[in-house]
Short mmCIF file of C-alpha atoms and ligand atoms in Angstrom, two decimals:
data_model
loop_
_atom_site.label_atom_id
_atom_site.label_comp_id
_atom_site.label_asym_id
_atom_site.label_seq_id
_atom_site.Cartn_x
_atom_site.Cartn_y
_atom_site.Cartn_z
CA UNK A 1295 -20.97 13.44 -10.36
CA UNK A 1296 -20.33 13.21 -6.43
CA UNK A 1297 -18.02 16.54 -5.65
CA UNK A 1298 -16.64 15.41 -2.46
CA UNK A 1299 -13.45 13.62 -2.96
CA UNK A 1300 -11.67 11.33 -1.11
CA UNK A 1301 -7.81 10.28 -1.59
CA UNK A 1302 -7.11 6.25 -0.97
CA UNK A 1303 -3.42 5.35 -0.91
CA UNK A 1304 -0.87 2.36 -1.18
CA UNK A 1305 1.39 2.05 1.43
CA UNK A 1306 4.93 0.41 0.20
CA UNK A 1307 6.34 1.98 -2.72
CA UNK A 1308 4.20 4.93 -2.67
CA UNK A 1309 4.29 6.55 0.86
CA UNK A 1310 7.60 4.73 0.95
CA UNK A 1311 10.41 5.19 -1.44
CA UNK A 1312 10.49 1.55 -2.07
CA UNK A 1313 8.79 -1.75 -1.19
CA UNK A 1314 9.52 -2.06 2.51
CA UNK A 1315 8.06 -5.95 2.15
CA UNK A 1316 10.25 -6.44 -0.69
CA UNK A 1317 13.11 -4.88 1.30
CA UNK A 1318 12.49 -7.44 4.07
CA UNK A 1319 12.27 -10.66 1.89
CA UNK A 1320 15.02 -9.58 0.28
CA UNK A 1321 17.09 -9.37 3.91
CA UNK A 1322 15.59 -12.43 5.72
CA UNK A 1323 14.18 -14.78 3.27
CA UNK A 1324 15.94 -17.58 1.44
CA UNK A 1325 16.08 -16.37 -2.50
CA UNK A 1326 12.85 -18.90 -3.32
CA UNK A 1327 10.95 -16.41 -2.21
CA UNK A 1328 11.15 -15.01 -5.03
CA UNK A 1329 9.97 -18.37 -6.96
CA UNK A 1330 6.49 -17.40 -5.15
CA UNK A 1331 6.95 -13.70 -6.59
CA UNK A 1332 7.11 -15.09 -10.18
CA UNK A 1333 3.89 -16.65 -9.76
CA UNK A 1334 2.16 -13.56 -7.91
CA UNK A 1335 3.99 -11.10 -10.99
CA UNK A 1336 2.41 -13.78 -13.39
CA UNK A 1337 -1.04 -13.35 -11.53
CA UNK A 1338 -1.52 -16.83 -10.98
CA UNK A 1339 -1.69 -16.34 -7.58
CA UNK A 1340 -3.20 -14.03 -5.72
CA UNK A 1341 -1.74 -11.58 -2.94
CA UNK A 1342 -3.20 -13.30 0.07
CA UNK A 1343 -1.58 -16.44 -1.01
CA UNK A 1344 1.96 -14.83 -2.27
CA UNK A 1345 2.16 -13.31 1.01
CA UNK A 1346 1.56 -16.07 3.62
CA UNK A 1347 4.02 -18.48 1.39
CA UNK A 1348 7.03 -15.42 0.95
CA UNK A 1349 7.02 -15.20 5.04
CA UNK A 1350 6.63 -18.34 6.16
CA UNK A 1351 9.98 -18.47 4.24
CA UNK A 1352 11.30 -15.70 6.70
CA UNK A 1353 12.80 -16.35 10.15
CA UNK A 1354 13.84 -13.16 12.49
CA UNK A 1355 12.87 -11.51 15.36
CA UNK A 1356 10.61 -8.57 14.67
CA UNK A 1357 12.83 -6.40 16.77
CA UNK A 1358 15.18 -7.38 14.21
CA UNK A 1359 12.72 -6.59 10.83
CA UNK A 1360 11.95 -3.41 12.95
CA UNK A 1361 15.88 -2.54 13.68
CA UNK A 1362 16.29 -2.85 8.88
CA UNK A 1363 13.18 -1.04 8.93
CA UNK A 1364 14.10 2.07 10.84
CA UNK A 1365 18.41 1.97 8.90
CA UNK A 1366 16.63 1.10 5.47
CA UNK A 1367 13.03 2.87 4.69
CA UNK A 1368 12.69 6.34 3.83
CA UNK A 1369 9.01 8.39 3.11
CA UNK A 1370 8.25 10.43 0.42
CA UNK A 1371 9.11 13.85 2.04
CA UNK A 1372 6.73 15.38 -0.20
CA UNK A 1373 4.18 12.90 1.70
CA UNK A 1374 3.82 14.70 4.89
CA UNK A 1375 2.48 18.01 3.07
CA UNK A 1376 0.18 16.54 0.87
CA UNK A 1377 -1.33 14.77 4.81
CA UNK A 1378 -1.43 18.50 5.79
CA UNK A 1379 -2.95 19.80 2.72
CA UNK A 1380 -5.73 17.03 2.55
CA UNK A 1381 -6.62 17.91 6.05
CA UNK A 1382 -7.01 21.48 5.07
CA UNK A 1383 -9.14 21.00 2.74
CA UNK A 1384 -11.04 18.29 4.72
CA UNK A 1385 -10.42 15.67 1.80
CA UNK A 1386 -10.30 11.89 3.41
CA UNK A 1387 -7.04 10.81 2.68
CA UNK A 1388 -6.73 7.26 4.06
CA UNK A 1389 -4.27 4.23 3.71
CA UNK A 1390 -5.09 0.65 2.16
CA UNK A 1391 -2.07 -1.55 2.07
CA UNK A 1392 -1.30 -5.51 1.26
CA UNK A 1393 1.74 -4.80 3.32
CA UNK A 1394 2.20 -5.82 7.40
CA UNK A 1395 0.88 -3.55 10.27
CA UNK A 1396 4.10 -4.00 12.69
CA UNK A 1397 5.92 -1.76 9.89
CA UNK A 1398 3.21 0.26 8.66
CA UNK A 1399 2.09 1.38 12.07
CA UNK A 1400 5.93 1.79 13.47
CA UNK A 1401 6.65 4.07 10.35
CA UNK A 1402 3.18 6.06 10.82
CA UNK A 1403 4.67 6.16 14.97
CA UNK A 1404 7.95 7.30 14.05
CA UNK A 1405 6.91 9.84 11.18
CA UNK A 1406 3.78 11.26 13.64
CA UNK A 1407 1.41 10.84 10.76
CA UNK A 1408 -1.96 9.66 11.91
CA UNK A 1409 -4.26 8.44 9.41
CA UNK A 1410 -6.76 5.59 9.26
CA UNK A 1411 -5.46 2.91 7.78
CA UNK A 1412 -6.64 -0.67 6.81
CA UNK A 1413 -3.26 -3.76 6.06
CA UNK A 1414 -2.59 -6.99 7.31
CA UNK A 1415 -1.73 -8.46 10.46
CA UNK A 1416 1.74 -10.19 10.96
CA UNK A 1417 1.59 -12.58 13.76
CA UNK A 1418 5.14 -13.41 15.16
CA UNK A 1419 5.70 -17.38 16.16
CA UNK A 1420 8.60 -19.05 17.21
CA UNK A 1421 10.86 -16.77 14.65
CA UNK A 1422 8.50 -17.24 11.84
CA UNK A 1423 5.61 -14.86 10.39
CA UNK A 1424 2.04 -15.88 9.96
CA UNK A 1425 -0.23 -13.30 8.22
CA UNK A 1426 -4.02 -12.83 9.19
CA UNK A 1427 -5.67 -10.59 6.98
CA UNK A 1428 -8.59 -8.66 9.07
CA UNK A 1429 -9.64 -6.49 6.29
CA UNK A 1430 -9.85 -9.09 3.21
CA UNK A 1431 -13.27 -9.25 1.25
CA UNK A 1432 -15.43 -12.51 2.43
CA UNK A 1433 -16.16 -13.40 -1.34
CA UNK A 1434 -12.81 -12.93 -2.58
CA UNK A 1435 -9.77 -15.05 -1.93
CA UNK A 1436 -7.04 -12.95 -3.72
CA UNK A 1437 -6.12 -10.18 -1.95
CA UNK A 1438 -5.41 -9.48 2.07
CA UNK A 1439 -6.33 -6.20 2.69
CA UNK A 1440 -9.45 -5.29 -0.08
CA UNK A 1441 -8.57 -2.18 -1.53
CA UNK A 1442 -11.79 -2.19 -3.78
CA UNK A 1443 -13.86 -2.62 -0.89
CA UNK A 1444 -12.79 0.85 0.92
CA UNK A 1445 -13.47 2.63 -2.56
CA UNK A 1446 -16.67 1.08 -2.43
CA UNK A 1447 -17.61 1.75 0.93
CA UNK A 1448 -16.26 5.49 0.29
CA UNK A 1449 -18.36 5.72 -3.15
CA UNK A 1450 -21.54 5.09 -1.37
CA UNK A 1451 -21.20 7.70 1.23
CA UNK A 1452 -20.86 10.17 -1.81
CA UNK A 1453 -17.23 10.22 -2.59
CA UNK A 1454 -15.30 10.80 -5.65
CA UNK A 1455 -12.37 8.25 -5.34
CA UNK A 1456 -8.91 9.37 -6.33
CA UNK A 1457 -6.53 6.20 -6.01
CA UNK A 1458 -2.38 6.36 -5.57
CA UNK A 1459 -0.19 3.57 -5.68
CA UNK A 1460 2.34 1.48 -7.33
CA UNK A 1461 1.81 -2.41 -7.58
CA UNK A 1462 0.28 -4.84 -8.93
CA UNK A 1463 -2.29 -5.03 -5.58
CA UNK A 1464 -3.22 -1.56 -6.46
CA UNK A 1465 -4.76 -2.76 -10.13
CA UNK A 1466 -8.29 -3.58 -8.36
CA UNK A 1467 -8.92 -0.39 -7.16
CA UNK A 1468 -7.54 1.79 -10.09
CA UNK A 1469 -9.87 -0.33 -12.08
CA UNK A 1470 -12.92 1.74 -10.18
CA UNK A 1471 -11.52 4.78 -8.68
CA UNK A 1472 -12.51 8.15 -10.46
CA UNK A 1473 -8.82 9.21 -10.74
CA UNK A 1474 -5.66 7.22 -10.23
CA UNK A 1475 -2.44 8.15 -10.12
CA UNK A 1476 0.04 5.54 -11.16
CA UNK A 1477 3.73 4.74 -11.49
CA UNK A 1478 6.00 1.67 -11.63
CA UNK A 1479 4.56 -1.68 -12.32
CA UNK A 1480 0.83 -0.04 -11.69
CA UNK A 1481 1.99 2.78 -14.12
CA UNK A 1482 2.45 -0.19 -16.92
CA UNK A 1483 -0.49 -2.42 -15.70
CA UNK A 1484 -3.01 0.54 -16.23
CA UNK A 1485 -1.17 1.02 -20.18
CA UNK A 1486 -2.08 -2.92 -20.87
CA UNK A 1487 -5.35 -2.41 -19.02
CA UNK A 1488 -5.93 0.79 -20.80
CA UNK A 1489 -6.58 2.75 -17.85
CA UNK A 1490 -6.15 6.21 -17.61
CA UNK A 1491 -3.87 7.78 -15.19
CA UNK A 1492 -1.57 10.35 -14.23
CA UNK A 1493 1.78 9.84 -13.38
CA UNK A 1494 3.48 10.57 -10.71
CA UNK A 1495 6.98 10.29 -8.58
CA UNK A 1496 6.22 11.65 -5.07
CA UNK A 1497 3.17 13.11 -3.62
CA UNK A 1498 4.04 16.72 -4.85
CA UNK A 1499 2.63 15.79 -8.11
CA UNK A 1500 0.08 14.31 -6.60
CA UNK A 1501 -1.20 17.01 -4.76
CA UNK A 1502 -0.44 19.68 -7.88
CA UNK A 1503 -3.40 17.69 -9.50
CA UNK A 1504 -5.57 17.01 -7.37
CA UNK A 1505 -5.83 20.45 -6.40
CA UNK A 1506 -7.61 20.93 -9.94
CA UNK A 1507 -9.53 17.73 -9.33
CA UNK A 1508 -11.33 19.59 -5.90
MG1 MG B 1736 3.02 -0.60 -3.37
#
């Protein structure tokens, strides 16, 4: 087994306290986006397509989005030492996320976190949000961002691949990674999957195991 390990994370509901896409849908969108939800939750459509149908549904300004970001989202304070402690001990710790990059990279900004991170690409157009996805995997037409494909890519340069997250767009990846850790709707995907994991609230925990895990 590889000893070097690398740690790849979710973004929303995981670095965050909760779902800051969610959160925003929630404030700007007409309820039926949640009719499009239903179908994503029921997996009969994938994220790429859940996400471009949700926010075409939205119309604001993304000063606006960015104004509910900064009053509404708070990080897992527990987050910013676990950054620190990866970097001491010169484990990759790196950011894949189906969420947007005008929040992801305003909260990484505002919190002076800097790590690399991969998510898609809101476009804003006459009040409404198209979503390009520059990370997605050619042969695969569910997901923006590709998760999988950074553990991949990661695997081959030698890496042991411990995976956090939350959702159901983290199920891909905790289907390969070494370790995961899990909780919420990933937490109960992984039971029905019958893949192992370790639970976990906020990145303390995390980093309490994967200390034994390095
Ligand atoms: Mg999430």
């Amino acid at each position: 087994m590889p000893s070097k390990l690398a740690v790849l994370t979710d973004f929303d509901g995981t670095i965050t306290r909760t779902d800051v896409a969610e959160a925003i849908l929630e404030e700007f969108a007409p309820a039926s986006w949640w009719d499009i939800e239903e179908l994503h939750r029921a997996r009969k459509i994938g994220t790429r397509e859940s996400m471009a149908r949700e926010f075409a549904l939205l119309h604001a300004k993304q000063a606006d989005l960015i104004r509910f970001v900064d009053d509404h989202v708070e990080m897992d304070d527990t987050f910013r030492d676990f950054a620190a402690f990866c970097q001491r001990r010169k484990i990759p710790l790196e950011i894949v996320s189906e969420g947007l990059d005008f929040y992801v990279r305003h909260l990484m900004r505002r919190w002076e976190l800097r790590l690399p991170l991969r998510t898609n690409h809101a476009v804003f157009e006459e009040g409404s949000v198209r979503i390009e996805y520059p990370w997605a995997d050619a042969t695969c037409t569910l997901c923006g961002t590709c998760k999988l494909l950074r553990l991949f890519q990661l695997r081959t340069e030698g890496y042991r691949i411990a995976y956090v997250g939350d959702g159901h767009s983290d199920l891909c990846p905790a289907l390969e990674a070494d370790h995961v850790f899990a909780k919420a709707e990933l937490a109960q995907l992984c039971d029905q999957e019958e893949i192992a994991y370790i639970s976990f609230d906020r990145f303390a925990d995390v980093q309490r195991n994967v200390v034994g895990l390095t």
